[in-house]
Coordinates of C-alpha atoms in Angstrom, one line a residue:
X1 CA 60.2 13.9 -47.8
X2 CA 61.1 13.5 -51.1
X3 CA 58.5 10.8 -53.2
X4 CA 60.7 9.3 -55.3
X5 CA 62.4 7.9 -52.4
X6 CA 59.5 5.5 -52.0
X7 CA 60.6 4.1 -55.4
X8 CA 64.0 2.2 -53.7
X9 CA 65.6 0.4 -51.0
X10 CA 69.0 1.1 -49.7
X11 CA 70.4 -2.4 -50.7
X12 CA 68.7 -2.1 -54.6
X13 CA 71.1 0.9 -55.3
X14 CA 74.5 1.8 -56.0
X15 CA 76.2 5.6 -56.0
X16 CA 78.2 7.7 -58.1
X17 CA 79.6 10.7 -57.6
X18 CA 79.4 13.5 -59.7
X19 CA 78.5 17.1 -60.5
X20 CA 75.5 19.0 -61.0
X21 CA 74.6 20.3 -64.2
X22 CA 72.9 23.0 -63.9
X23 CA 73.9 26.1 -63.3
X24 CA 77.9 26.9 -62.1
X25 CA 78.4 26.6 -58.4
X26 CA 79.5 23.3 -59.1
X27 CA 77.8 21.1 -56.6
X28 CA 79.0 17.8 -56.2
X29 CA 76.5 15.1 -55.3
X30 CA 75.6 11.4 -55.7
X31 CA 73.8 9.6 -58.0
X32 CA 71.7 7.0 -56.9
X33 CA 71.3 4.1 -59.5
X34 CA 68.6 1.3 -59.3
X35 CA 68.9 -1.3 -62.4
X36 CA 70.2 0.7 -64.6
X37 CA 68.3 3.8 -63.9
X38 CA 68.6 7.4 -62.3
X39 CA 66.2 7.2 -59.6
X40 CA 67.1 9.5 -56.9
X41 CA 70.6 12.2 -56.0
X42 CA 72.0 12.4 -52.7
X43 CA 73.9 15.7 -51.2
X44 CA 78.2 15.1 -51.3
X45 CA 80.2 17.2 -49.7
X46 CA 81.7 19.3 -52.2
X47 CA 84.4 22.1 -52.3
X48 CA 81.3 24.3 -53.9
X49 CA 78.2 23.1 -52.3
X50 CA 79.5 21.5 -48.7
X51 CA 76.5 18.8 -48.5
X52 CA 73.8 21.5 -49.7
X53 CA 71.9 20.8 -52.9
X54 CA 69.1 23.6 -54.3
X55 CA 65.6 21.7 -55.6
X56 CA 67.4 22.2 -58.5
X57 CA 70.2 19.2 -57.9
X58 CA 67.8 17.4 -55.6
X59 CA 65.0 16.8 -58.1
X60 CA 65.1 18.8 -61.4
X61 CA 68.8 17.3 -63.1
X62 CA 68.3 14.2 -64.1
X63 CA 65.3 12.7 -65.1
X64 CA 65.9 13.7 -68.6
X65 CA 68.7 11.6 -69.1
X66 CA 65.8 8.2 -69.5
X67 CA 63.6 10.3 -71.3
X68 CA 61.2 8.9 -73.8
X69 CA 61.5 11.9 -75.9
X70 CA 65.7 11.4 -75.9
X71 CA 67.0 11.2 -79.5
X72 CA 68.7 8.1 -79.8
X73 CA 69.5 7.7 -83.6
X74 CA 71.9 10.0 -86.8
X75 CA 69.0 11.8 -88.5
X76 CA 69.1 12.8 -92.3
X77 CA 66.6 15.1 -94.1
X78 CA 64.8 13.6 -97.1
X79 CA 65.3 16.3 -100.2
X80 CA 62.4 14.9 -101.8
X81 CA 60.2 14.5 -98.7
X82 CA 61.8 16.9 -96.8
X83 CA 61.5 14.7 -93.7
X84 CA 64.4 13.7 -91.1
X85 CA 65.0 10.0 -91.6
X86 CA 66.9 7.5 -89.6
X87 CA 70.4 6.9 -90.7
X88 CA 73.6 4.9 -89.9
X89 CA 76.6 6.9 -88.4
X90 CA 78.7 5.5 -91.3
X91 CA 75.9 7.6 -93.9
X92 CA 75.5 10.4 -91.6
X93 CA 79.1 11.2 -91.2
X94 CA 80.0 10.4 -94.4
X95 CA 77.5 12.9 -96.0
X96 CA 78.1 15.9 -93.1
X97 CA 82.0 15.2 -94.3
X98 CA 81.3 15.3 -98.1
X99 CA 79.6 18.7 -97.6
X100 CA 81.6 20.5 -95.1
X101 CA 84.5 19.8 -97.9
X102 CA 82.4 20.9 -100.5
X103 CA 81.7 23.8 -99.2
X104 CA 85.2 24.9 -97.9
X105 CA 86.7 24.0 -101.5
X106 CA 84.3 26.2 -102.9
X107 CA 84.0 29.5 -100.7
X108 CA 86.8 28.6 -98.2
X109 CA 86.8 28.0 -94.5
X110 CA 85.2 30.8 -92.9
X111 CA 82.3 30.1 -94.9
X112 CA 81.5 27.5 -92.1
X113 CA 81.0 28.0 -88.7
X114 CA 80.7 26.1 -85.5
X115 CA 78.8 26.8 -82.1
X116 CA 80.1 25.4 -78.8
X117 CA 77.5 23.8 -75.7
X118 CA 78.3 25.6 -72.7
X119 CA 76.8 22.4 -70.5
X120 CA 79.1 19.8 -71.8
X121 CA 82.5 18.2 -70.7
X122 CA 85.9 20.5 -71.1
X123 CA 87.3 18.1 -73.2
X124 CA 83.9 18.1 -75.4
X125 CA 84.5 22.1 -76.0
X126 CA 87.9 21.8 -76.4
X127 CA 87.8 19.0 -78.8
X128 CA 84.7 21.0 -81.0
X129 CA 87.3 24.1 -81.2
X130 CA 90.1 22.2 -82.5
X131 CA 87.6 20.4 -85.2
X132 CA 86.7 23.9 -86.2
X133 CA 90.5 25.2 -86.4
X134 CA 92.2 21.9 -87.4
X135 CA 89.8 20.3 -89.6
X136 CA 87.7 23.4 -90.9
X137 CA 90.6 26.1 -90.9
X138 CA 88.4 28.4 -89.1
X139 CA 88.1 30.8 -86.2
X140 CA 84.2 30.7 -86.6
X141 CA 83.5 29.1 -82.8
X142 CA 81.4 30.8 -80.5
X143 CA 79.6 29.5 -77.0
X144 CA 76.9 31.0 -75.1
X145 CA 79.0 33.4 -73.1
X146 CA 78.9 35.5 -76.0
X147 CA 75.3 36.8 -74.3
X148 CA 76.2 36.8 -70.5
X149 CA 79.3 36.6 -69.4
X150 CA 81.2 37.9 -72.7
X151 CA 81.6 41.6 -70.6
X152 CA 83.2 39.3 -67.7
X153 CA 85.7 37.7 -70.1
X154 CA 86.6 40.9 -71.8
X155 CA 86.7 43.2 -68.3
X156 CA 88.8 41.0 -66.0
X157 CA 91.1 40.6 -68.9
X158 CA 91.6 44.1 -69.3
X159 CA 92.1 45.0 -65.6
X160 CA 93.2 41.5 -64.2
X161 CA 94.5 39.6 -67.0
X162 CA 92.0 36.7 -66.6
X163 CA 88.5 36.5 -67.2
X164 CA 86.8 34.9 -63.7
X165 CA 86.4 34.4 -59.9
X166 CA 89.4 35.5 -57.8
X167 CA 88.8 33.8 -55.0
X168 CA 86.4 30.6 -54.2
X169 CA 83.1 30.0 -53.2
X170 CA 84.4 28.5 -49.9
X171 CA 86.5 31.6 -49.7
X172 CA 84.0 34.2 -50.4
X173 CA 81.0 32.9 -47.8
X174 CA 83.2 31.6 -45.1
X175 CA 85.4 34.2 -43.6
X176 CA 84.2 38.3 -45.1
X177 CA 83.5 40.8 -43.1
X178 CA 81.3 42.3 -45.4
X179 CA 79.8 41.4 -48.5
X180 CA 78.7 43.1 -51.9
X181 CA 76.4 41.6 -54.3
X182 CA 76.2 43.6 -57.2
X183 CA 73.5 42.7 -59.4
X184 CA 73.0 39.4 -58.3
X185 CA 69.6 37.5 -57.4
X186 CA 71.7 35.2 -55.8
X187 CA 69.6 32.7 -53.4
X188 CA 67.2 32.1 -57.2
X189 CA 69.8 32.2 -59.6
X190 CA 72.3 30.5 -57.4
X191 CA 70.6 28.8 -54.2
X192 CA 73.3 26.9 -52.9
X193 CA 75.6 30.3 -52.6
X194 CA 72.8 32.2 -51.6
X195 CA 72.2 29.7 -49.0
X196 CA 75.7 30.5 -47.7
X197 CA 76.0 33.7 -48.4
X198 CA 72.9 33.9 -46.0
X199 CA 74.9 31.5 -43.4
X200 CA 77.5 34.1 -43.6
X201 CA 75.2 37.2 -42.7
X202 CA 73.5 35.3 -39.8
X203 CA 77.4 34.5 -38.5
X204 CA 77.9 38.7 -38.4
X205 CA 79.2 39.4 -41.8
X206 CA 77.5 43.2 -42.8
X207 CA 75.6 42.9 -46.5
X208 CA 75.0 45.7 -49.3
X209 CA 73.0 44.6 -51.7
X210 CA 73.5 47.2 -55.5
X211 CA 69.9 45.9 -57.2
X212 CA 67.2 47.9 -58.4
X213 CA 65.2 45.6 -57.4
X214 CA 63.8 44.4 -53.5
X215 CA 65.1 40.9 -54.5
X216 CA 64.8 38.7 -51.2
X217 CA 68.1 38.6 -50.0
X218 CA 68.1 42.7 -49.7
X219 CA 65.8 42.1 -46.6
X220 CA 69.3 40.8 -44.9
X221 CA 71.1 43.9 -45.9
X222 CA 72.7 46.8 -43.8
X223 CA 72.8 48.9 -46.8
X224 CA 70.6 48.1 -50.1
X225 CA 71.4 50.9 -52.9
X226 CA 68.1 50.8 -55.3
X227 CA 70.8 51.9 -58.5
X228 CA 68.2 53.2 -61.6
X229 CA 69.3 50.1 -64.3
X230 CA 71.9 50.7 -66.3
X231 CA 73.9 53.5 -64.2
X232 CA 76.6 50.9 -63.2
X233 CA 80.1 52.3 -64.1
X234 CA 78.4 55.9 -62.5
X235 CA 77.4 54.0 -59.1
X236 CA 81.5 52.6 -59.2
X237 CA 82.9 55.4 -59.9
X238 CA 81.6 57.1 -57.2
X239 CA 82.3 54.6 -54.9
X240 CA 85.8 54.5 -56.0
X241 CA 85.8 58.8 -55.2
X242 CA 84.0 58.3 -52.1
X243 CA 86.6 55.4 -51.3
X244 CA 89.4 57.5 -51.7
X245 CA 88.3 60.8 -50.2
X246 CA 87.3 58.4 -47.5
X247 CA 91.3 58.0 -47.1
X248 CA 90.6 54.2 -47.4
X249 CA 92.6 53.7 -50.5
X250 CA 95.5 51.1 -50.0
X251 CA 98.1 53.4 -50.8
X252 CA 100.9 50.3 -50.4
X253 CA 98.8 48.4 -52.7
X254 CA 98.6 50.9 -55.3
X255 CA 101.9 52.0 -55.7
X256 CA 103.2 48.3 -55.7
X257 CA 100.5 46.5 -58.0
X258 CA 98.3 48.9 -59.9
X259 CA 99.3 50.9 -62.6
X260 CA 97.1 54.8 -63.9
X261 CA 95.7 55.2 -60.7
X262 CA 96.7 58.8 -60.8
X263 CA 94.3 59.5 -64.0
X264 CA 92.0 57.1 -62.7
X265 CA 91.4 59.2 -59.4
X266 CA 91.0 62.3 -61.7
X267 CA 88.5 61.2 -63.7
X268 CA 86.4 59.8 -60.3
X269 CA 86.4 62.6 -58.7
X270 CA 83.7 64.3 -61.3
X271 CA 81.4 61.7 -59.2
X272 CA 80.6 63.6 -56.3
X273 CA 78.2 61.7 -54.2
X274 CA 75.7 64.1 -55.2
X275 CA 76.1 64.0 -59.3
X276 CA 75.9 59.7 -58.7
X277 CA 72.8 59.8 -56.4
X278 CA 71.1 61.8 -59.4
X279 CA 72.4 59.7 -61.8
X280 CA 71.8 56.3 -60.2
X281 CA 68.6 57.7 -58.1
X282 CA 69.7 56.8 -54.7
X283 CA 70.7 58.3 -51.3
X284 CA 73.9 60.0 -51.6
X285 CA 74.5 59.0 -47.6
X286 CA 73.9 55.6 -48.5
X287 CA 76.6 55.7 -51.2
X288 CA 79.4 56.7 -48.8
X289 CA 78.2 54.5 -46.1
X290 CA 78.4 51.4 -48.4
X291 CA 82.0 52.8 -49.7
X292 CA 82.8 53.0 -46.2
X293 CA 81.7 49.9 -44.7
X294 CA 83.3 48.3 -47.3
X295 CA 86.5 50.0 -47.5
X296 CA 87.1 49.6 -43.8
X297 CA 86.2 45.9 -43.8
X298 CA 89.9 43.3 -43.9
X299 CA 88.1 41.1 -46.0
X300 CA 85.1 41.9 -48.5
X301 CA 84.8 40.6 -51.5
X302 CA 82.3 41.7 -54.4
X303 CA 79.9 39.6 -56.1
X304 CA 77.9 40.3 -59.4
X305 CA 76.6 38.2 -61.7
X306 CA 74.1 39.1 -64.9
X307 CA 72.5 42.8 -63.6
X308 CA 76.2 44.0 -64.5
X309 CA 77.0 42.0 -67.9
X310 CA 74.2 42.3 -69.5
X311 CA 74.3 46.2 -70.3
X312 CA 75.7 47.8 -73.4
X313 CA 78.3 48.9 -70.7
X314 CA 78.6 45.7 -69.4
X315 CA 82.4 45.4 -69.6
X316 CA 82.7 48.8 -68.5
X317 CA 80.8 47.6 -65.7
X318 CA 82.9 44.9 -65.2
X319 CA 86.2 46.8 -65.2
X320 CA 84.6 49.5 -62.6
X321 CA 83.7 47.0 -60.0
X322 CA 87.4 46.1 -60.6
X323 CA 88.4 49.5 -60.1
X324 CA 86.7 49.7 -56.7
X325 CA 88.7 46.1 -55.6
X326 CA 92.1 47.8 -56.6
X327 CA 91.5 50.6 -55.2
X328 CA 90.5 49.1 -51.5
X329 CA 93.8 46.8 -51.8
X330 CA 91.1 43.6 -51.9
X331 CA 92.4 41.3 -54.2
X332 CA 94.8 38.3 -54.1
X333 CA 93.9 38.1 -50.3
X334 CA 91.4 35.3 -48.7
X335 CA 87.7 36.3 -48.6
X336 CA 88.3 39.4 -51.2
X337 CA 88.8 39.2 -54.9
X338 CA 86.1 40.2 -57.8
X339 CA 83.9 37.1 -58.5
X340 CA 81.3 36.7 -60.9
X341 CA 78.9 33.7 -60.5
X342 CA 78.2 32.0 -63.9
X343 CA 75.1 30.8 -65.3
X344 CA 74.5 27.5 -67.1
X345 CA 77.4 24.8 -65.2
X346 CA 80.4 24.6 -67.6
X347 CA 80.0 28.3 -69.0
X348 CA 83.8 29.8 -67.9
X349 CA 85.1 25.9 -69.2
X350 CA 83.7 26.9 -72.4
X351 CA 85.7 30.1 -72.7
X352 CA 88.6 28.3 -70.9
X353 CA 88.8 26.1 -73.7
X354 CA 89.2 28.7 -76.3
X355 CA 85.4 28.3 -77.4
X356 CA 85.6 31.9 -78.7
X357 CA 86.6 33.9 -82.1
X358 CA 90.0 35.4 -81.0
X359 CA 91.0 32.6 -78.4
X360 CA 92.9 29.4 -78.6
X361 CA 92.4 27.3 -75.0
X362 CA 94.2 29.7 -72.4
X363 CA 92.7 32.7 -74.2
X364 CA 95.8 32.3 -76.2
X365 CA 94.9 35.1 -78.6
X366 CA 95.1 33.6 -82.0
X367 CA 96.3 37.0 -83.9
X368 CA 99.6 36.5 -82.3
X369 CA 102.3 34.5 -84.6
X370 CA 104.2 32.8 -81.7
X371 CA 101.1 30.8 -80.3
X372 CA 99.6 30.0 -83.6
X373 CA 103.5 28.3 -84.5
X374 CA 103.2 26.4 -81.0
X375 CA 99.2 25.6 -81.6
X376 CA 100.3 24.1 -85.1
X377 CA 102.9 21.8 -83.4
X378 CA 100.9 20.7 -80.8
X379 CA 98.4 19.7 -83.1
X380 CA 100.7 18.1 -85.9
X381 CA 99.9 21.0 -88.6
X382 CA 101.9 22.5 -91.5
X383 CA 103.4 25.8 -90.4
X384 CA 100.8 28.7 -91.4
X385 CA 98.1 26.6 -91.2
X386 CA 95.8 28.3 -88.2
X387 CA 94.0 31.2 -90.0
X388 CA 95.4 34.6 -88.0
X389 CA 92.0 36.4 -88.1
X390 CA 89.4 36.2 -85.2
X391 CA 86.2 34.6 -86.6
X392 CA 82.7 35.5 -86.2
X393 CA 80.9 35.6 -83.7
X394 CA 77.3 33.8 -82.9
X395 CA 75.8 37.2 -83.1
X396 CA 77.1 37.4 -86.8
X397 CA 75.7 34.4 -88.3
X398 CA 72.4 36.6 -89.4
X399 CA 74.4 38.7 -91.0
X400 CA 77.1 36.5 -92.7
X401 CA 74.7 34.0 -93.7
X402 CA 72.5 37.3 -95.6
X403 CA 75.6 38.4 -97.0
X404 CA 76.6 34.8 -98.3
X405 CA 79.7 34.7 -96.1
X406 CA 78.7 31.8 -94.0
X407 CA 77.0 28.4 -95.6
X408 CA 77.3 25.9 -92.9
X409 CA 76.7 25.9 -89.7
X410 CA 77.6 23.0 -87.1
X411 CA 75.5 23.5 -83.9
X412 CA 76.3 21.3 -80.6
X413 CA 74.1 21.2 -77.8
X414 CA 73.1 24.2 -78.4
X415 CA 69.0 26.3 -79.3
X416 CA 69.8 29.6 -81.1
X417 CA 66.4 29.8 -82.2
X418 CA 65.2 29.6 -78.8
X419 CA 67.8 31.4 -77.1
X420 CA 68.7 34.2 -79.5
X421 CA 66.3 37.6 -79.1
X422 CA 64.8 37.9 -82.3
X423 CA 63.7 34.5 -83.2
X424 CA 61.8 35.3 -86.8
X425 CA 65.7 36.3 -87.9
X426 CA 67.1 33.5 -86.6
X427 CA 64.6 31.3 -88.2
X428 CA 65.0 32.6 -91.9
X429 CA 68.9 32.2 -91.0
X430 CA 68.8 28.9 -90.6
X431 CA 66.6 28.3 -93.0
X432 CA 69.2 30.1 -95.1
X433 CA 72.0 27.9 -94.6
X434 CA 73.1 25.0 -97.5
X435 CA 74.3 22.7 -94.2
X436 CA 73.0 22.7 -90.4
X437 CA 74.2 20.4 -88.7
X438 CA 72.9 20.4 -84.9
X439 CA 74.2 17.8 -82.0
X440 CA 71.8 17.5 -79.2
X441 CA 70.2 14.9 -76.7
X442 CA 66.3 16.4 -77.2
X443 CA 64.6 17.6 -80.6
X444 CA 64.6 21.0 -80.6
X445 CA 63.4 24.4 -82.7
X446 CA 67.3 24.4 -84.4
X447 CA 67.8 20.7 -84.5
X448 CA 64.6 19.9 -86.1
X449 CA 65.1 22.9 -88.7
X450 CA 69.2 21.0 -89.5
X451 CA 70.2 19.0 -92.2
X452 CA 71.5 16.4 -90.0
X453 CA 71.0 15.4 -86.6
X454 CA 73.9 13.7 -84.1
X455 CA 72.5 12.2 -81.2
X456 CA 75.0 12.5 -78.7
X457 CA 75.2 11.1 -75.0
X458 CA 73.5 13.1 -71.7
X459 CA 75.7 14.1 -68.7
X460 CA 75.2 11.2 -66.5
X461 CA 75.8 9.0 -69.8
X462 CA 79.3 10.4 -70.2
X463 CA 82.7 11.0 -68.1
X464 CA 84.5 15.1 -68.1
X465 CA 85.1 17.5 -66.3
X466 CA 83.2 20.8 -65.8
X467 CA 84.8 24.1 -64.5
X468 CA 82.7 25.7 -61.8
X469 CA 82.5 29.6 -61.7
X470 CA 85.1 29.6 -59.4
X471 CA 87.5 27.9 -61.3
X472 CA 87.6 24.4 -59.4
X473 CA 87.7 21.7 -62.0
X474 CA 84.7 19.5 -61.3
X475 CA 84.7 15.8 -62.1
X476 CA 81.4 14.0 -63.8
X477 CA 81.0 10.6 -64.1
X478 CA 78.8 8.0 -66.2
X479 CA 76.2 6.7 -64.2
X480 CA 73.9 4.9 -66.7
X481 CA 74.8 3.0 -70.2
X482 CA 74.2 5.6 -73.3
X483 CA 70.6 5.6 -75.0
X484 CA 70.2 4.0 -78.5
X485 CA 73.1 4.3 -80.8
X486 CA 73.9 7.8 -78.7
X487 CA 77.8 8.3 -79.6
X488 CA 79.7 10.5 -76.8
X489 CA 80.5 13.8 -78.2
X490 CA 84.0 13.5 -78.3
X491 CA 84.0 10.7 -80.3
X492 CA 81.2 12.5 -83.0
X493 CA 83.9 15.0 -83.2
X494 CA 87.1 12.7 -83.6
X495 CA 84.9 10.8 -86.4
X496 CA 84.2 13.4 -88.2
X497 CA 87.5 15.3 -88.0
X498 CA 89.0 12.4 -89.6
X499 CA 86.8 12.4 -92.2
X500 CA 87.7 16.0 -93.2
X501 CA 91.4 14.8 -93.2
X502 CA 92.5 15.7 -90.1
X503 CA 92.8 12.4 -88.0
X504 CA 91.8 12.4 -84.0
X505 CA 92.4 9.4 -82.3
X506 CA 91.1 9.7 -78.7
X507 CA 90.3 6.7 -76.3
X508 CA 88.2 8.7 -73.8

């Protein structure tokens, strides 16, 4: 029984509905509100989550929205004390507008840069990019994906022509025959599949599990292939060969939907069963077993998540696993597809909404001419006013900023200097900078190294959507009044924006 439930009475609460925010399964649930306060969640019946919730959604997402520790007021660093002060939002945004302008008139605009949250609102991401391009004139936006999913994006494009989950959560648990998880510690990372993925196995549907590792969903497995890390694209490769000489390639399915297959089936077939189990240190039985169970199955879709993206092959990776779905004829059918279960809750929104160098929203790739013209007149811009060149990436900025390229950075809800590998660089970067700007709800290592500080509002202080790995768009709604002077992103953005010259007017 949960504690906290001690704390309330059925008729001293109201609910409202929302959506998790924590990692990207999307599950939907009820917030339960006593005077004005977050006191307790209840399970809703969701399109992800189905009335589950993980410990995660039942007690760990949302007691920091009344935090004590919440920032709740514009901060601006003292030059002569060097401290962050309290300031107005008129001052703040005032002087972050003066600079950004100073700066752009004297090095230009991709001598700024901008960093996207990946656990904020659609809009919020979309409306940070279109600062960035509109108001900056730059393609220096960037979002978290950049270190997990990036390889996801970039594969799926290249084989499928979009960058996500083929088919739904719903679609993928309910009805397979078989299953395969492909470097995915799925009931940890993401309980609530996990927990029906594990429904799905005790209902008859046959399991392989690709992991190095004996993660605890392997113990339900028929078939668990132990792959040495990093030996991905060898492992699909030769479950594509072994597929084929199997004779379970969908011959209708090739000729009328896939296009190379003759070269592709060439170059497989130097991974014999025996060259992959040397190469991925596993049973060359259990390869063709796998490729066989599989391959027979009417409906099996594959699953992967960060064991296959985060590998200097991880697109590769990404395109093989493909490969193998193309092959079998398993895509564009119910309980098939290639799906790859995001991380942190609004990670594929962020990408969605053109968060990235070389993207406008749509992945509207912002080299080409013809969707720059209709990006200008959607957003009331002079013609040949959206810069042509992708920008840089997040994984730049050391770089750029050593080289003098980049001078200010605007980070949203985002910790580099926690998050990125080596900190000690990303410190002195920083550090580096003439302008940091970094919008958060908490203090932390980046935001107390910025210039200025935006308080901005928490999840259950603000209405959006969120796009769930599997594409559903999610709805979130305010539950509680904001903390302090806590503006909502959006309107940060809008403020700002038409204080560089380039007027938003938004109402929500």
């Amino acid at each position: 029984v949960e504690k906290r439930r001690a704390d309330y009475r059925s008729w001293e609460v109201g609910y409202v509905r929302t959506t998790c925010p924590h990692c990207a399964t999307g599950c939907q649930y009820d917030l339960v509100v006593k005077d004005g306060r977050i006191v307790d969640t209840r399970a809703a019946d969701g399109p992800s989550n189905r009335g589950r919730l993980c410990v995660k959604g039942r007690s760990g997402s949302f007691d920091f929205v009344q935090s004590s520790d919440r920032l709740t007021t514009p901060l601006v660093r003292n030059r002569a004390t060097g401290e962050l002060e309290p300031a107005s939002w008129e001052a703040a945004l005032d002087y972050v507008a003066e600079n950004f302008k100073r700066i752009i008139g004297e090095t230009g605009p991709d001598s700024v840069a901008a960093f996207a949250c990946s656990r904020s609102a659609n809009e919020d991401i979309y409306m940070l990019q279109k600062m960035a391009r509109a108001a900056f004139g730059t393609n220096n936006v960037d979002n978290c994906a950049r270190v997990c999913h990036a390889p996801t994006v970039a594969g799926l494009a290249i084989t499928l022509g979009s960058g996500a989950m083929t088919n739904t959560i719903a679609d993928i648990t309910d009805t397979p025959d078989v299953i395969m998880m492909v470097g995915s510690n799925i009931e940890e990372a993401h309980p609530v599949i996990g927990m029906q993925v594990r429904a799905a196995v005790e209902r008859g549907s046959k399991l392989i599990v690709v992991d190095p590792r004996d993660i605890r969903i392997a113990d339900a497995a028929d078939i668990h292939l132990k792959l040495r890390p990093g030996t991905n694209v060898a492992f699909a490769n030769g479950f594509a060969r072994a597929l084929i000489h199997a004779g379970l390639a969908d011959k209708a399915f090739i000729e009328e939907r896939t296009e190379g297959f003759d070269a592709f089936a060439a170059m497989v077939e130097e991974y014999t069963p025996e060259r992959v189990a040397e190469i991925c240190h596993i049973d060359p039985d259990d390869l063709v077993a796998a490729a066989e169970l599989y391959g027979r199955a009417d409906r099996a879709p594959i699953i992967y998540c960060l064991g296959v993206t985060e590998h200097s092959t991880g697109t590769e990776g990404v395109m093989s696993l493909s490969n193998i779905a193309l092959v079998a004829g398993k895509l564009g059918r119910p309980g098939c597809g290639v799906n790859p279960i995001r991380g942190q809750n609004n990670v594929q929104g962020a990408c969605d909404m053109g968060a990235t160098p070389a993207d406008f929203p749509g992945y509207q790739k912002v080299a080409n001419p013809e969707v720059r013209a209709k990006f200008e007149k959607a957003w009331g811009l002079p013609a040949g006013a959206l810069p042509a060149e992708p920008g840089f990436k997040l994984t730049d900025l050391p770089h750029g900023v050593k080289e003098g390229k980049i001078r200010a950075f605007y980070n949203f809800g985002e910790d580099p200097l926690q998050t990125e590998p080596d900190s000690a660089d990303m410190k002195e970067t920083l550090e580096n900078l003439d302008l940091l700007i970094s919008q958060d709800i908490f203090m932390t290592q980046t935001t107390a190294l910025a210039d200025v500080v935006f308080p901005g509002t928490s999840w259950g202080e603000h209405d959006g959507v969120f796009s769930a790995s599997d594409r559903t768009f999610q709805r979130f709604t305010a539950a509680v009044p904001p903390k302090g002077e806590c503006k909502h992103d959006w309107q940060i953005f809008q403020e700002l924006s038409t204080r560089m010259g380039y007027p938003m007017h938004y109402e929500d």
